[in-house]
Amino acid sequence: MALLIVDLARHIGDASAWRDTFGEQLPDLEIRTWPEAGNLADIEYLAFMHPDFDALPAFPNLKAMFSRAAGVESFVNHPKLPKAPLCKVEPPGGDPMMTEYVVMHVLRFHRDMPGYAEAQARKEWRRVTIARPEQRRVGFLGFGMMAKAPALVLKSLGFKVSAWVRNPRAEDEVPIWHGADQLEPFLRQTDIAVCLLPLTRETEGIFCARNFAMMPRGAMLVNVGRGKHVVEKDLIEALDSGQLSYAALDALWPEPLPPTSSLWSHPKVTIMPHVARRPTVAQIVTEIAANIRSIQAGGRLLQEVDIATGY
């Protein structure tokens, strides 16, 4: 029984860190690092981030694949994607780094910190009306594990929090809206939109002129989903017109953002280089190990990707 690590050691930790950490949690699992794959028949598990399936051989006894990347849209339809189940490696309670990142930007916008920074640059003693948390409505687009933790933190601070998802689901700790028919009423009651959606045909370009116009004037956007969720031209027009007040963008398209992009210098935009969260080797290994134990016990993957839906 072996697990092959593909490129992960180039981005997080090194090969020895992966071997040592797996050795602590699954001592019977042999760890190999691509391209040193050895006998392909031994490999039952793959762990990767942005795999090149054109470069990988076939693995005849593959049981599961583990993706470090939250988004799998770049490879989920690859013709050489192995038929084994695919799993996203995410902490079941959300990632504390993602929680602090989302809460940070919501609070920045809520307390108008960009406005105070501009006033400081002008040496202006700026005193304006301060909105209370209960006066601010925060709407999460996407309500999976990464979204739920920051949503509940914001709720505990007194914000009115709701969420919009693709399919109906039972009411959660926050009001849930769903489907295309409920997107407009959801946006109309959202002052700060937080995007944590997967990227699909339905969600690409969801933040466009039409949908910006549905939001309350002066609304704000925090995008930690995918760059293609936002239509850049429409965002700039919405900011320039005052329809939106601010935008914080951790996910952009393309990445790195070209120097020619107008977003870099826009006074109402915060650009972050896709750094909302950085899982450690230990975090990833812990989740992979839990999934392998589940499989060995006859169970299922804990966060299996639905290939048909793309997430």
PDB file of C-alpha atoms in Angstrom:
ATOM      1  CA  MET A   1       0.000   0.000   0.000  1.00  0.00           C
ATOM      2  CA  ALA A   2       1.534   3.288  -1.135  1.00  0.00           C
ATOM      3  CA  LEU A   3       0.557   6.934  -1.537  1.00  0.00           C
ATOM      4  CA  LEU A   4       2.156   8.997  -4.283  1.00  0.00           C
ATOM      5  CA  ILE A   5       2.619  12.712  -3.622  1.00  0.00           C
ATOM      6  CA  VAL A   6       2.527  14.740  -6.830  1.00  0.00           C
ATOM      7  CA  ASP A   7       4.067  18.240  -6.662  1.00  0.00           C
ATOM      8  CA  LEU A   8       2.764  18.982  -3.154  1.00  0.00           C
ATOM      9  CA  ALA A   9       6.283  18.923  -1.746  1.00  0.00           C
ATOM     10  CA  ARG A  10       7.206  21.793  -4.085  1.00  0.00           C
ATOM     11  CA  HIS A  11       4.513  24.027  -2.580  1.00  0.00           C
ATOM     12  CA  ILE A  12       4.171  22.939   1.055  1.00  0.00           C
ATOM     13  CA  GLY A  13       6.916  21.488   3.205  1.00  0.00           C
ATOM     14  CA  ASP A  14       9.338  19.038   1.601  1.00  0.00           C
ATOM     15  CA  ALA A  15       9.405  15.321   0.867  1.00  0.00           C
ATOM     16  CA  SER A  16      10.843  14.414   4.274  1.00  0.00           C
ATOM     17  CA  ALA A  17       8.162  16.435   6.081  1.00  0.00           C
ATOM     18  CA  TRP A  18       5.449  14.547   4.230  1.00  0.00           C
ATOM     19  CA  ARG A  19       7.052  11.146   4.926  1.00  0.00           C
ATOM     20  CA  ASP A  20       7.653  11.902   8.593  1.00  0.00           C
ATOM     21  CA  THR A  21       4.144  13.252   9.204  1.00  0.00           C
ATOM     22  CA  PHE A  22       2.465  10.346   7.458  1.00  0.00           C
ATOM     23  CA  GLY A  23       4.755   8.012   9.384  1.00  0.00           C
ATOM     24  CA  GLU A  24       3.344   9.365  12.634  1.00  0.00           C
ATOM     25  CA  GLN A  25      -0.275   8.860  11.590  1.00  0.00           C
ATOM     26  CA  LEU A  26      -0.205   5.926   9.151  1.00  0.00           C
ATOM     27  CA  PRO A  27       3.062   4.056   9.724  1.00  0.00           C
ATOM     28  CA  ASP A  28       2.069   1.205   7.383  1.00  0.00           C
ATOM     29  CA  LEU A  29       1.534   3.548   4.434  1.00  0.00           C
ATOM     30  CA  GLU A  30       4.529   3.866   2.103  1.00  0.00           C
ATOM     31  CA  ILE A  31       5.034   7.421   0.863  1.00  0.00           C
ATOM     32  CA  ARG A  32       6.493   8.037  -2.583  1.00  0.00           C
ATOM     33  CA  THR A  33       7.171  11.360  -4.290  1.00  0.00           C
ATOM     34  CA  TRP A  34       6.634  11.881  -8.011  1.00  0.00           C
ATOM     35  CA  PRO A  35       8.412  11.178 -10.314  1.00  0.00           C
ATOM     36  CA  GLU A  36       9.875   8.362  -8.180  1.00  0.00           C
ATOM     37  CA  ALA A  37       6.682   6.313  -8.402  1.00  0.00           C
ATOM     38  CA  GLY A  38       8.220   2.840  -8.277  1.00  0.00           C
ATOM     39  CA  ASN A  39       5.927  -0.097  -9.035  1.00  0.00           C
ATOM     40  CA  LEU A  40       2.671   1.531 -10.180  1.00  0.00           C
ATOM     41  CA  ALA A  41       0.633  -1.445  -8.973  1.00  0.00           C
ATOM     42  CA  ASP A  42       1.561  -0.560  -5.366  1.00  0.00           C
ATOM     43  CA  ILE A  43       0.012   2.892  -5.503  1.00  0.00           C
ATOM     44  CA  GLU A  44      -3.478   3.005  -4.015  1.00  0.00           C
ATOM     45  CA  TYR A  45      -3.664   6.741  -3.283  1.00  0.00           C
ATOM     46  CA  LEU A  46      -2.662   9.999  -4.990  1.00  0.00           C
ATOM     47  CA  ALA A  47      -2.263  13.364  -3.259  1.00  0.00           C
ATOM     48  CA  PHE A  48      -1.805  16.488  -5.376  1.00  0.00           C
ATOM     49  CA  MET A  49      -2.576  20.161  -5.852  1.00  0.00           C
ATOM     50  CA  HIS A  50      -2.634  21.045  -9.568  1.00  0.00           C
ATOM     51  CA  PRO A  51      -1.955  17.731 -11.311  1.00  0.00           C
ATOM     52  CA  ASP A  52      -0.895  17.276 -14.928  1.00  0.00           C
ATOM     53  CA  PHE A  53      -2.732  14.092 -15.826  1.00  0.00           C
ATOM     54  CA  ASP A  54      -1.133  14.086 -19.279  1.00  0.00           C
ATOM     55  CA  ALA A  55       2.202  13.449 -17.548  1.00  0.00           C
ATOM     56  CA  LEU A  56       0.985  10.829 -15.078  1.00  0.00           C
ATOM     57  CA  PRO A  57       0.817   7.102 -15.874  1.00  0.00           C
ATOM     58  CA  ALA A  58      -2.163   4.860 -15.180  1.00  0.00           C
ATOM     59  CA  PHE A  59      -2.397   3.412 -11.691  1.00  0.00           C
ATOM     60  CA  PRO A  60      -4.151   0.028 -11.899  1.00  0.00           C
ATOM     61  CA  ASN A  61      -5.023  -0.274  -8.196  1.00  0.00           C
ATOM     62  CA  LEU A  62      -5.907   3.317  -7.357  1.00  0.00           C
ATOM     63  CA  LYS A  63      -8.538   3.622  -4.611  1.00  0.00           C
ATOM     64  CA  ALA A  64      -8.770   7.395  -4.063  1.00  0.00           C
ATOM     65  CA  MET A  65      -7.294  10.760  -4.978  1.00  0.00           C
ATOM     66  CA  PHE A  66      -6.832  13.704  -2.619  1.00  0.00           C
ATOM     67  CA  SER A  67      -6.744  17.282  -3.869  1.00  0.00           C
ATOM     68  CA  ARG A  68      -5.146  19.998  -1.735  1.00  0.00           C
ATOM     69  CA  ALA A  69      -6.805  22.693  -3.894  1.00  0.00           C
ATOM     70  CA  ALA A  70     -10.315  23.685  -2.821  1.00  0.00           C
ATOM     71  CA  GLY A  71     -11.257  24.232  -6.461  1.00  0.00           C
ATOM     72  CA  VAL A  72     -11.061  21.255  -8.793  1.00  0.00           C
ATOM     73  CA  GLU A  73     -12.509  22.889 -11.912  1.00  0.00           C
ATOM     74  CA  SER A  74      -9.103  23.014 -13.632  1.00  0.00           C
ATOM     75  CA  PHE A  75      -8.832  19.220 -13.895  1.00  0.00           C
ATOM     76  CA  VAL A  76     -12.131  17.586 -12.954  1.00  0.00           C
ATOM     77  CA  ASN A  77     -13.097  17.188 -16.631  1.00  0.00           C
ATOM     78  CA  HIS A  78      -9.659  16.097 -17.825  1.00  0.00           C
ATOM     79  CA  PRO A  79      -9.996  13.115 -20.203  1.00  0.00           C
ATOM     80  CA  LYS A  80      -7.225  11.259 -18.351  1.00  0.00           C
ATOM     81  CA  LEU A  81      -8.646  11.828 -14.872  1.00  0.00           C
ATOM     82  CA  PRO A  82      -8.487   8.403 -13.161  1.00  0.00           C
ATOM     83  CA  LYS A  83     -11.812   6.782 -12.350  1.00  0.00           C
ATOM     84  CA  ALA A  84     -11.034   6.553  -8.647  1.00  0.00           C
ATOM     85  CA  PRO A  85     -13.068   8.719  -6.240  1.00  0.00           C
ATOM     86  CA  LEU A  86     -11.777  12.258  -5.782  1.00  0.00           C
ATOM     87  CA  CYS A  87     -11.678  13.928  -2.373  1.00  0.00           C
ATOM     88  CA  LYS A  88     -11.063  17.526  -1.305  1.00  0.00           C
ATOM     89  CA  VAL A  89      -8.822  17.788   1.742  1.00  0.00           C
ATOM     90  CA  GLU A  90     -10.485  20.319   4.029  1.00  0.00           C
ATOM     91  CA  PRO A  91     -10.710  20.524   7.832  1.00  0.00           C
ATOM     92  CA  PRO A  92     -14.247  19.501   8.901  1.00  0.00           C
ATOM     93  CA  GLY A  93     -14.669  22.613  11.054  1.00  0.00           C
ATOM     94  CA  GLY A  94     -13.298  25.037   8.497  1.00  0.00           C
ATOM     95  CA  ASP A  95      -9.828  26.541   8.378  1.00  0.00           C
ATOM     96  CA  PRO A  96      -9.027  29.130  11.087  1.00  0.00           C
ATOM     97  CA  MET A  97      -6.993  31.094   8.560  1.00  0.00           C
ATOM     98  CA  MET A  98      -9.986  31.396   6.237  1.00  0.00           C
ATOM     99  CA  THR A  99     -12.186  32.398   9.159  1.00  0.00           C
ATOM    100  CA  GLU A 100      -9.846  35.173  10.297  1.00  0.00           C
ATOM    101  CA  TYR A 101      -9.393  36.365   6.707  1.00  0.00           C
ATOM    102  CA  VAL A 102     -13.110  36.674   5.980  1.00  0.00           C
ATOM    103  CA  VAL A 103     -13.898  38.244   9.346  1.00  0.00           C
ATOM    104  CA  MET A 104     -11.001  40.689   8.909  1.00  0.00           C
ATOM    105  CA  HIS A 105     -12.282  42.026   5.585  1.00  0.00           C
ATOM    106  CA  VAL A 106     -15.914  42.157   6.666  1.00  0.00           C
ATOM    107  CA  LEU A 107     -14.908  44.157   9.734  1.00  0.00           C
ATOM    108  CA  ARG A 108     -12.634  46.412   7.663  1.00  0.00           C
ATOM    109  CA  PHE A 109     -15.493  47.297   5.378  1.00  0.00           C
ATOM    110  CA  HIS A 110     -18.097  47.466   8.125  1.00  0.00           C
ATOM    111  CA  ARG A 111     -16.006  50.038  10.045  1.00  0.00           C
ATOM    112  CA  ASP A 112     -15.013  51.822   6.791  1.00  0.00           C
ATOM    113  CA  MET A 113     -11.289  51.434   7.379  1.00  0.00           C
ATOM    114  CA  PRO A 114     -10.466  52.231   3.714  1.00  0.00           C
ATOM    115  CA  GLY A 115     -12.293  55.543   4.130  1.00  0.00           C
ATOM    116  CA  TYR A 116     -10.339  56.394   7.278  1.00  0.00           C
ATOM    117  CA  ALA A 117      -7.082  55.503   5.507  1.00  0.00           C
ATOM    118  CA  GLU A 118      -7.930  57.936   2.717  1.00  0.00           C
ATOM    119  CA  ALA A 119      -8.791  60.613   5.270  1.00  0.00           C
ATOM    120  CA  GLN A 120      -5.478  60.057   7.043  1.00  0.00           C
ATOM    121  CA  ALA A 121      -3.623  60.518   3.752  1.00  0.00           C
ATOM    122  CA  ARG A 122      -5.415  63.892   3.428  1.00  0.00           C
ATOM    123  CA  LYS A 123      -4.730  64.706   7.107  1.00  0.00           C
ATOM    124  CA  GLU A 124      -8.476  64.969   7.596  1.00  0.00           C
ATOM    125  CA  TRP A 125     -10.042  64.419  11.043  1.00  0.00           C
ATOM    126  CA  ARG A 126     -12.948  62.366   9.686  1.00  0.00           C
ATOM    127  CA  ARG A 127     -15.904  61.705  11.962  1.00  0.00           C
ATOM    128  CA  VAL A 128     -18.927  60.046  10.377  1.00  0.00           C
ATOM    129  CA  THR A 129     -21.881  57.967  11.517  1.00  0.00           C
ATOM    130  CA  ILE A 130     -20.816  54.457  12.521  1.00  0.00           C
ATOM    131  CA  ALA A 131     -23.136  51.570  11.625  1.00  0.00           C
ATOM    132  CA  ARG A 132     -23.875  48.987  14.296  1.00  0.00           C
ATOM    133  CA  PRO A 133     -23.375  45.274  13.466  1.00  0.00           C
ATOM    134  CA  GLU A 134     -27.118  44.661  13.689  1.00  0.00           C
ATOM    135  CA  GLN A 135     -27.576  47.256  10.947  1.00  0.00           C
ATOM    136  CA  ARG A 136     -25.293  45.379   8.549  1.00  0.00           C
ATOM    137  CA  ARG A 137     -26.402  42.346   6.528  1.00  0.00           C
ATOM    138  CA  VAL A 138     -23.683  39.900   5.522  1.00  0.00           C
ATOM    139  CA  GLY A 139     -24.532  37.367   2.826  1.00  0.00           C
ATOM    140  CA  PHE A 140     -22.410  34.289   2.087  1.00  0.00           C
ATOM    141  CA  LEU A 141     -22.591  32.862  -1.417  1.00  0.00           C
ATOM    142  CA  GLY A 142     -21.679  29.249  -0.811  1.00  0.00           C
ATOM    143  CA  PHE A 143     -22.110  27.753   2.631  1.00  0.00           C
ATOM    144  CA  GLY A 144     -19.740  24.833   2.919  1.00  0.00           C
ATOM    145  CA  MET A 145     -17.234  24.167   5.674  1.00  0.00           C
ATOM    146  CA  MET A 146     -15.012  27.120   4.806  1.00  0.00           C
ATOM    147  CA  ALA A 147     -17.952  29.548   4.979  1.00  0.00           C
ATOM    148  CA  LYS A 148     -19.808  28.292   8.000  1.00  0.00           C
ATOM    149  CA  ALA A 149     -17.148  29.115  10.606  1.00  0.00           C
ATOM    150  CA  PRO A 150     -16.705  32.812   9.665  1.00  0.00           C
ATOM    151  CA  ALA A 151     -20.468  33.173   9.243  1.00  0.00           C
ATOM    152  CA  LEU A 152     -21.045  32.039  12.817  1.00  0.00           C
ATOM    153  CA  VAL A 153     -18.295  34.316  14.141  1.00  0.00           C
ATOM    154  CA  LEU A 154     -19.933  37.289  12.442  1.00  0.00           C
ATOM    155  CA  LYS A 155     -23.328  36.237  13.741  1.00  0.00           C
ATOM    156  CA  SER A 156     -21.899  36.121  17.258  1.00  0.00           C
ATOM    157  CA  LEU A 157     -20.748  39.722  16.796  1.00  0.00           C
ATOM    158  CA  GLY A 158     -24.305  40.808  16.063  1.00  0.00           C
ATOM    159  CA  PHE A 159     -24.335  40.903  12.262  1.00  0.00           C
ATOM    160  CA  LYS A 160     -27.396  39.739  10.343  1.00  0.00           C
ATOM    161  CA  VAL A 161     -25.961  36.776   8.445  1.00  0.00           C
ATOM    162  CA  SER A 162     -27.574  34.716   5.692  1.00  0.00           C
ATOM    163  CA  ALA A 163     -26.380  32.401   2.925  1.00  0.00           C
ATOM    164  CA  TRP A 164     -27.238  31.469  -0.651  1.00  0.00           C
ATOM    165  CA  VAL A 165     -26.602  27.978  -2.025  1.00  0.00           C
ATOM    166  CA  ARG A 166     -27.380  26.118  -5.217  1.00  0.00           C
ATOM    167  CA  ASN A 167     -29.823  23.509  -3.934  1.00  0.00           C
ATOM    168  CA  PRO A 168     -32.425  23.488  -1.140  1.00  0.00           C
ATOM    169  CA  ARG A 169     -31.208  22.438   2.269  1.00  0.00           C
ATOM    170  CA  ALA A 170     -32.523  22.434   5.795  1.00  0.00           C
ATOM    171  CA  GLU A 171     -32.411  25.746   7.639  1.00  0.00           C
ATOM    172  CA  ASP A 172     -29.035  26.081   9.330  1.00  0.00           C
ATOM    173  CA  GLU A 173     -27.761  28.432  12.012  1.00  0.00           C
ATOM    174  CA  VAL A 174     -28.406  31.231   9.504  1.00  0.00           C
ATOM    175  CA  PRO A 175     -31.263  31.770   7.012  1.00  0.00           C
ATOM    176  CA  ILE A 176     -30.621  29.862   3.774  1.00  0.00           C
ATOM    177  CA  TRP A 177     -31.653  31.019   0.305  1.00  0.00           C
ATOM    178  CA  HIS A 178     -31.252  28.722  -2.685  1.00  0.00           C
ATOM    179  CA  GLY A 179     -31.401  28.457  -6.435  1.00  0.00           C
ATOM    180  CA  ALA A 180     -31.516  30.945  -9.280  1.00  0.00           C
ATOM    181  CA  ASP A 181     -35.002  32.165  -8.353  1.00  0.00           C
ATOM    182  CA  GLN A 182     -33.877  33.248  -4.883  1.00  0.00           C
ATOM    183  CA  LEU A 183     -30.595  34.898  -5.886  1.00  0.00           C
ATOM    184  CA  GLU A 184     -32.149  38.309  -6.523  1.00  0.00           C
ATOM    185  CA  PRO A 185     -34.032  38.591  -3.204  1.00  0.00           C
ATOM    186  CA  PHE A 186     -30.905  37.337  -1.435  1.00  0.00           C
ATOM    187  CA  LEU A 187     -28.702  39.981  -3.061  1.00  0.00           C
ATOM    188  CA  ARG A 188     -31.225  42.738  -2.371  1.00  0.00           C
ATOM    189  CA  GLN A 189     -30.802  42.145   1.364  1.00  0.00           C
ATOM    190  CA  THR A 190     -27.001  41.770   1.300  1.00  0.00           C
ATOM    191  CA  ASP A 191     -24.824  44.727   2.292  1.00  0.00           C
ATOM    192  CA  ILE A 192     -21.554  42.771   2.333  1.00  0.00           C
ATOM    193  CA  ALA A 193     -21.343  39.775  -0.002  1.00  0.00           C
ATOM    194  CA  VAL A 194     -18.777  37.060   0.789  1.00  0.00           C
ATOM    195  CA  CYS A 195     -18.153  34.673  -2.104  1.00  0.00           C
ATOM    196  CA  LEU A 196     -16.983  31.145  -1.283  1.00  0.00           C
ATOM    197  CA  LEU A 197     -18.657  29.429  -4.227  1.00  0.00           C
ATOM    198  CA  PRO A 198     -17.120  26.683  -6.341  1.00  0.00           C
ATOM    199  CA  LEU A 199     -16.499  27.673  -9.943  1.00  0.00           C
ATOM    200  CA  THR A 200     -19.040  26.054 -12.284  1.00  0.00           C
ATOM    201  CA  ARG A 201     -20.814  27.036 -15.492  1.00  0.00           C
ATOM    202  CA  GLU A 202     -23.618  28.437 -13.348  1.00  0.00           C
ATOM    203  CA  THR A 203     -21.407  30.494 -11.026  1.00  0.00           C
ATOM    204  CA  GLU A 204     -18.849  31.869 -13.489  1.00  0.00           C
ATOM    205  CA  GLY A 205     -19.401  35.621 -13.781  1.00  0.00           C
ATOM    206  CA  ILE A 206     -22.011  35.661 -11.013  1.00  0.00           C
ATOM    207  CA  PHE A 207     -20.721  39.058  -9.875  1.00  0.00           C
ATOM    208  CA  CYS A 208     -21.685  41.005 -12.968  1.00  0.00           C
ATOM    209  CA  ALA A 209     -23.444  44.299 -13.732  1.00  0.00           C
ATOM    210  CA  ARG A 210     -26.895  42.714 -13.557  1.00  0.00           C
ATOM    211  CA  ASN A 211     -26.313  41.211 -10.129  1.00  0.00           C
ATOM    212  CA  PHE A 212     -24.432  44.204  -8.752  1.00  0.00           C
ATOM    213  CA  ALA A 213     -27.513  46.282  -9.592  1.00  0.00           C
ATOM    214  CA  MET A 214     -29.629  44.015  -7.369  1.00  0.00           C
ATOM    215  CA  MET A 215     -27.539  44.802  -4.293  1.00  0.00           C
ATOM    216  CA  PRO A 216     -28.218  47.802  -2.033  1.00  0.00           C
ATOM    217  CA  ARG A 217     -26.398  50.912  -3.208  1.00  0.00           C
ATOM    218  CA  GLY A 218     -23.036  51.109  -1.482  1.00  0.00           C
ATOM    219  CA  ALA A 219     -22.772  47.340  -0.983  1.00  0.00           C
ATOM    220  CA  MET A 220     -19.394  45.630  -0.636  1.00  0.00           C
ATOM    221  CA  LEU A 221     -17.787  42.438  -1.945  1.00  0.00           C
ATOM    222  CA  VAL A 222     -15.272  40.010  -0.443  1.00  0.00           C
ATOM    223  CA  ASN A 223     -14.272  37.364  -2.987  1.00  0.00           C
ATOM    224  CA  VAL A 224     -12.418  34.312  -1.713  1.00  0.00           C
ATOM    225  CA  GLY A 225     -13.997  32.011  -4.278  1.00  0.00           C
ATOM    226  CA  ARG A 226     -12.498  32.074  -7.776  1.00  0.00           C
ATOM    227  CA  GLY A 227     -11.320  34.950  -9.929  1.00  0.00           C
ATOM    228  CA  LYS A 228     -13.771  34.069 -12.682  1.00  0.00           C
ATOM    229  CA  HIS A 229     -16.687  34.677 -10.330  1.00  0.00           C
ATOM    230  CA  VAL A 230     -16.145  38.412 -10.883  1.00  0.00           C
ATOM    231  CA  VAL A 231     -16.500  40.286 -14.165  1.00  0.00           C
ATOM    232  CA  GLU A 232     -13.677  42.798 -13.768  1.00  0.00           C
ATOM    233  CA  LYS A 233     -15.107  45.472 -16.078  1.00  0.00           C
ATOM    234  CA  ASP A 234     -18.502  45.339 -14.362  1.00  0.00           C
ATOM    235  CA  LEU A 235     -16.901  45.511 -10.915  1.00  0.00           C
ATOM    236  CA  ILE A 236     -14.929  48.635 -11.797  1.00  0.00           C
ATOM    237  CA  GLU A 237     -18.032  50.300 -13.241  1.00  0.00           C
ATOM    238  CA  ALA A 238     -20.043  49.434 -10.117  1.00  0.00           C
ATOM    239  CA  LEU A 239     -17.332  50.883  -7.870  1.00  0.00           C
ATOM    240  CA  ASP A 240     -16.956  54.036  -9.979  1.00  0.00           C
ATOM    241  CA  SER A 241     -20.711  54.643  -9.976  1.00  0.00           C
ATOM    242  CA  GLY A 242     -21.043  54.159  -6.212  1.00  0.00           C
ATOM    243  CA  GLN A 243     -23.266  51.105  -6.601  1.00  0.00           C
ATOM    244  CA  LEU A 244     -20.519  49.272  -4.705  1.00  0.00           C
ATOM    245  CA  SER A 245     -18.362  50.912  -2.038  1.00  0.00           C
ATOM    246  CA  TYR A 246     -15.450  48.483  -1.767  1.00  0.00           C
ATOM    247  CA  ALA A 247     -14.163  45.123  -2.974  1.00  0.00           C
ATOM    248  CA  ALA A 248     -11.546  42.817  -1.436  1.00  0.00           C
ATOM    249  CA  LEU A 249     -10.295  40.247  -3.926  1.00  0.00           C
ATOM    250  CA  ASP A 250      -8.167  37.300  -2.872  1.00  0.00           C
ATOM    251  CA  ALA A 251      -9.020  35.267  -5.969  1.00  0.00           C
ATOM    252  CA  LEU A 252      -8.403  36.893  -9.352  1.00  0.00           C
ATOM    253  CA  TRP A 253      -8.217  36.008 -13.001  1.00  0.00           C
ATOM    254  CA  PRO A 254      -5.642  35.535 -14.294  1.00  0.00           C
ATOM    255  CA  GLU A 255      -3.198  34.888 -11.479  1.00  0.00           C
ATOM    256  CA  PRO A 256      -0.803  36.541 -10.962  1.00  0.00           C
ATOM    257  CA  LEU A 257      -2.836  39.619 -11.825  1.00  0.00           C
ATOM    258  CA  PRO A 258      -1.158  41.388 -14.786  1.00  0.00           C
ATOM    259  CA  PRO A 259       0.441  44.779 -14.037  1.00  0.00           C
ATOM    260  CA  THR A 260      -1.858  46.284 -16.679  1.00  0.00           C
ATOM    261  CA  SER A 261      -5.019  45.469 -14.701  1.00  0.00           C
ATOM    262  CA  SER A 262      -6.935  48.536 -13.506  1.00  0.00           C
ATOM    263  CA  LEU A 263      -7.708  46.715 -10.266  1.00  0.00           C
ATOM    264  CA  TRP A 264      -4.186  47.296  -8.917  1.00  0.00           C
ATOM    265  CA  SER A 265      -4.599  51.045  -8.640  1.00  0.00           C
ATOM    266  CA  HIS A 266      -8.327  51.332  -7.999  1.00  0.00           C
ATOM    267  CA  PRO A 267      -8.797  53.206  -4.705  1.00  0.00           C
ATOM    268  CA  LYS A 268     -11.755  51.072  -3.651  1.00  0.00           C
ATOM    269  CA  VAL A 269     -10.149  47.685  -4.308  1.00  0.00           C
ATOM    270  CA  THR A 270      -7.970  45.587  -1.999  1.00  0.00           C
ATOM    271  CA  ILE A 271      -5.849  43.071  -3.911  1.00  0.00           C
ATOM    272  CA  MET A 272      -4.479  40.035  -2.088  1.00  0.00           C
ATOM    273  CA  PRO A 273      -2.332  37.400  -3.890  1.00  0.00           C
ATOM    274  CA  HIS A 274      -4.505  34.365  -3.109  1.00  0.00           C
ATOM    275  CA  VAL A 275      -3.310  34.075   0.488  1.00  0.00           C
ATOM    276  CA  ALA A 276      -6.544  33.657   2.458  1.00  0.00           C
ATOM    277  CA  ARG A 277      -5.342  30.324   3.792  1.00  0.00           C
ATOM    278  CA  ARG A 278      -2.188  28.210   3.771  1.00  0.00           C
ATOM    279  CA  PRO A 279      -2.720  24.693   5.139  1.00  0.00           C
ATOM    280  CA  THR A 280       0.245  23.012   6.774  1.00  0.00           C
ATOM    281  CA  VAL A 281       1.620  19.548   6.041  1.00  0.00           C
ATOM    282  CA  ALA A 282       0.196  18.366   9.370  1.00  0.00           C
ATOM    283  CA  GLN A 283      -3.310  19.645   8.559  1.00  0.00           C
ATOM    284  CA  ILE A 284      -3.364  18.001   5.149  1.00  0.00           C
ATOM    285  CA  VAL A 285      -1.928  14.707   6.358  1.00  0.00           C
ATOM    286  CA  THR A 286      -4.464  14.556   9.192  1.00  0.00           C
ATOM    287  CA  GLU A 287      -7.371  14.870   6.740  1.00  0.00           C
ATOM    288  CA  ILE A 288      -5.908  12.393   4.239  1.00  0.00           C
ATOM    289  CA  ALA A 289      -5.250   9.909   7.032  1.00  0.00           C
ATOM    290  CA  ALA A 290      -8.843  10.210   8.256  1.00  0.00           C
ATOM    291  CA  ASN A 291     -10.104   9.466   4.753  1.00  0.00           C
ATOM    292  CA  ILE A 292      -7.808   6.463   4.297  1.00  0.00           C
ATOM    293  CA  ARG A 293      -8.925   5.032   7.648  1.00  0.00           C
ATOM    294  CA  SER A 294     -12.530   5.474   6.556  1.00  0.00           C
ATOM    295  CA  ILE A 295     -11.872   3.602   3.311  1.00  0.00           C
ATOM    296  CA  GLN A 296     -10.014   0.822   5.102  1.00  0.00           C
ATOM    297  CA  ALA A 297     -12.960   0.426   7.474  1.00  0.00           C
ATOM    298  CA  GLY A 298     -15.332   0.019   4.532  1.00  0.00           C
ATOM    299  CA  GLY A 299     -16.609   3.587   4.662  1.00  0.00           C
ATOM    300  CA  ARG A 300     -16.669   6.475   2.203  1.00  0.00           C
ATOM    301  CA  LEU A 301     -14.489   9.467   1.538  1.00  0.00           C
ATOM    302  CA  LEU A 302     -15.331  12.261   3.924  1.00  0.00           C
ATOM    303  CA  GLN A 303     -15.506  15.037   1.321  1.00  0.00           C
ATOM    304  CA  GLU A 304     -15.931  13.316  -2.013  1.00  0.00           C
ATOM    305  CA  VAL A 305     -16.213  15.528  -5.073  1.00  0.00           C
ATOM    306  CA  ASP A 306     -19.288  15.078  -7.249  1.00  0.00           C
ATOM    307  CA  ILE A 307     -17.683  14.911 -10.689  1.00  0.00           C
ATOM    308  CA  ALA A 308     -20.994  15.756 -12.387  1.00  0.00           C
ATOM    309  CA  THR A 309     -21.430  19.032 -10.509  1.00  0.00           C
ATOM    310  CA  GLY A 310     -17.724  19.874 -10.349  1.00  0.00           C
ATOM    311  CA  TYR A 311     -17.472  20.307  -6.564  1.00  0.00           C
TER     312      TYR A 311
END
